[in-house]
Amino acid sequence: VKSKVLSNFSRRIIHSQRLLDGTVNLPMKDELDRLPDPIIIPCVGVRDYRRTIPFIVEQGDDVIEVGCHYGTSTSLLYDAAVMKGGDNDSGGFCAGVDIGEKIIQNAKRRYPEMIFEVVDAWNTLDLIKVKRDYYFGTETDSSLGYDVVYADIGGLSGAHGLLESMALIDAIGRALEPRCIVIKSLCMKRLASQLIPLSRVKRAALP
């Protein structure tokens, strides 16, 4: 298929199973720059979604989960990113956002030490503000955006919604410049299974 968008995605998208079984190893944090075109890890089901955390999140990372629901996955991200024995200001940052006010109230009750806010994932400026309001009060380039973004959004997690998923990934990538986006989405995982970059085909054809 002659498509600049699909060609770009094919070079960045990694099937979660290839990550979990060791077929693919991601570069370490200091070897991978934050870019508007981050690595994309699609997965299906809460179990695989959470199993990716040790492979992707490092202590000291700035992480946000969009579609955090009651905060269970966010708490695992918090444990992986925020320096042990400290809080968000001691190294690393983690927050969860969701569009539902009652959901966020519940998450705050369950995890009062963590940051949860009512934010629409499509409002990427508000995602940046979550950290700006809590993280040292600085506005330098290094403090804006996030190292890793996790996305668990109901409308995008099923077999449909491919275009919406791709559009959200593009919007988050350009605004937050993470090194990696993990998205719970069946349609994106199917895309990862089927999309092969031409460069890989050429390498396979070499004698």
mmCIF file of N, CA and C in Angstrom, residues 59 62 109 122 155 158 169 175 186 201 205:
data_model
loop_
_atom_site.group_PDB
_atom_site.id
_atom_site.type_symbol
_atom_site.label_atom_id
_atom_site.label_comp_id
_atom_site.label_asym_id
_atom_site.label_seq_id
_atom_site.Cartn_x
_atom_site.Cartn_y
_atom_site.Cartn_z
ATOM 1 N N GLN A 59 12.086 3.637 36.467
ATOM 2 C CA GLN A 59 12.029 4.597 37.569
ATOM 3 C C GLN A 59 12.552 5.951 37.086
ATOM 4 N N ASP A 62 8.217 9.979 33.548
ATOM 5 C CA ASP A 62 6.980 10.745 33.690
ATOM 6 C C ASP A 62 5.918 10.020 32.870
ATOM 7 N N ARG A 109 -10.336 8.162 46.061
ATOM 8 C CA ARG A 109 -10.607 7.519 47.352
ATOM 9 C C ARG A 109 -9.755 6.261 47.529
ATOM 10 N N TRP A 122 -8.661 13.653 24.294
ATOM 11 C CA TRP A 122 -8.471 14.412 23.055
ATOM 12 C C TRP A 122 -7.996 15.838 23.328
ATOM 13 N N GLY A 155 -14.064 3.210 23.936
ATOM 14 C CA GLY A 155 -14.482 3.243 22.537
ATOM 15 C C GLY A 155 -13.416 2.799 21.563
ATOM 16 N N GLY A 158 -12.047 -2.019 21.285
ATOM 17 C CA GLY A 158 -12.637 -3.146 20.577
ATOM 18 C C GLY A 158 -12.077 -3.344 19.184
ATOM 19 N N ILE A 169 -3.498 8.520 18.775
ATOM 20 C CA ILE A 169 -2.060 8.292 18.918
ATOM 21 C C ILE A 169 -1.283 9.434 18.290
ATOM 22 N N ALA A 175 1.642 16.199 20.734
ATOM 23 C CA ALA A 175 1.518 17.127 21.858
ATOM 24 C C ALA A 175 2.426 16.768 23.027
ATOM 25 N N LEU A 186 -7.958 -3.717 20.300
ATOM 26 C CA LEU A 186 -7.935 -4.905 19.456
ATOM 27 C C LEU A 186 -7.628 -4.539 18.014
ATOM 28 N N VAL A 201 10.721 -6.517 4.648
ATOM 29 C CA VAL A 201 10.532 -7.434 3.520
ATOM 30 C C VAL A 201 11.812 -7.527 2.698
ATOM 31 N N ALA A 205 14.384 -10.811 2.042
ATOM 32 C CA ALA A 205 14.623 -11.302 0.696
ATOM 33 C C ALA A 205 16.107 -11.417 0.361
#
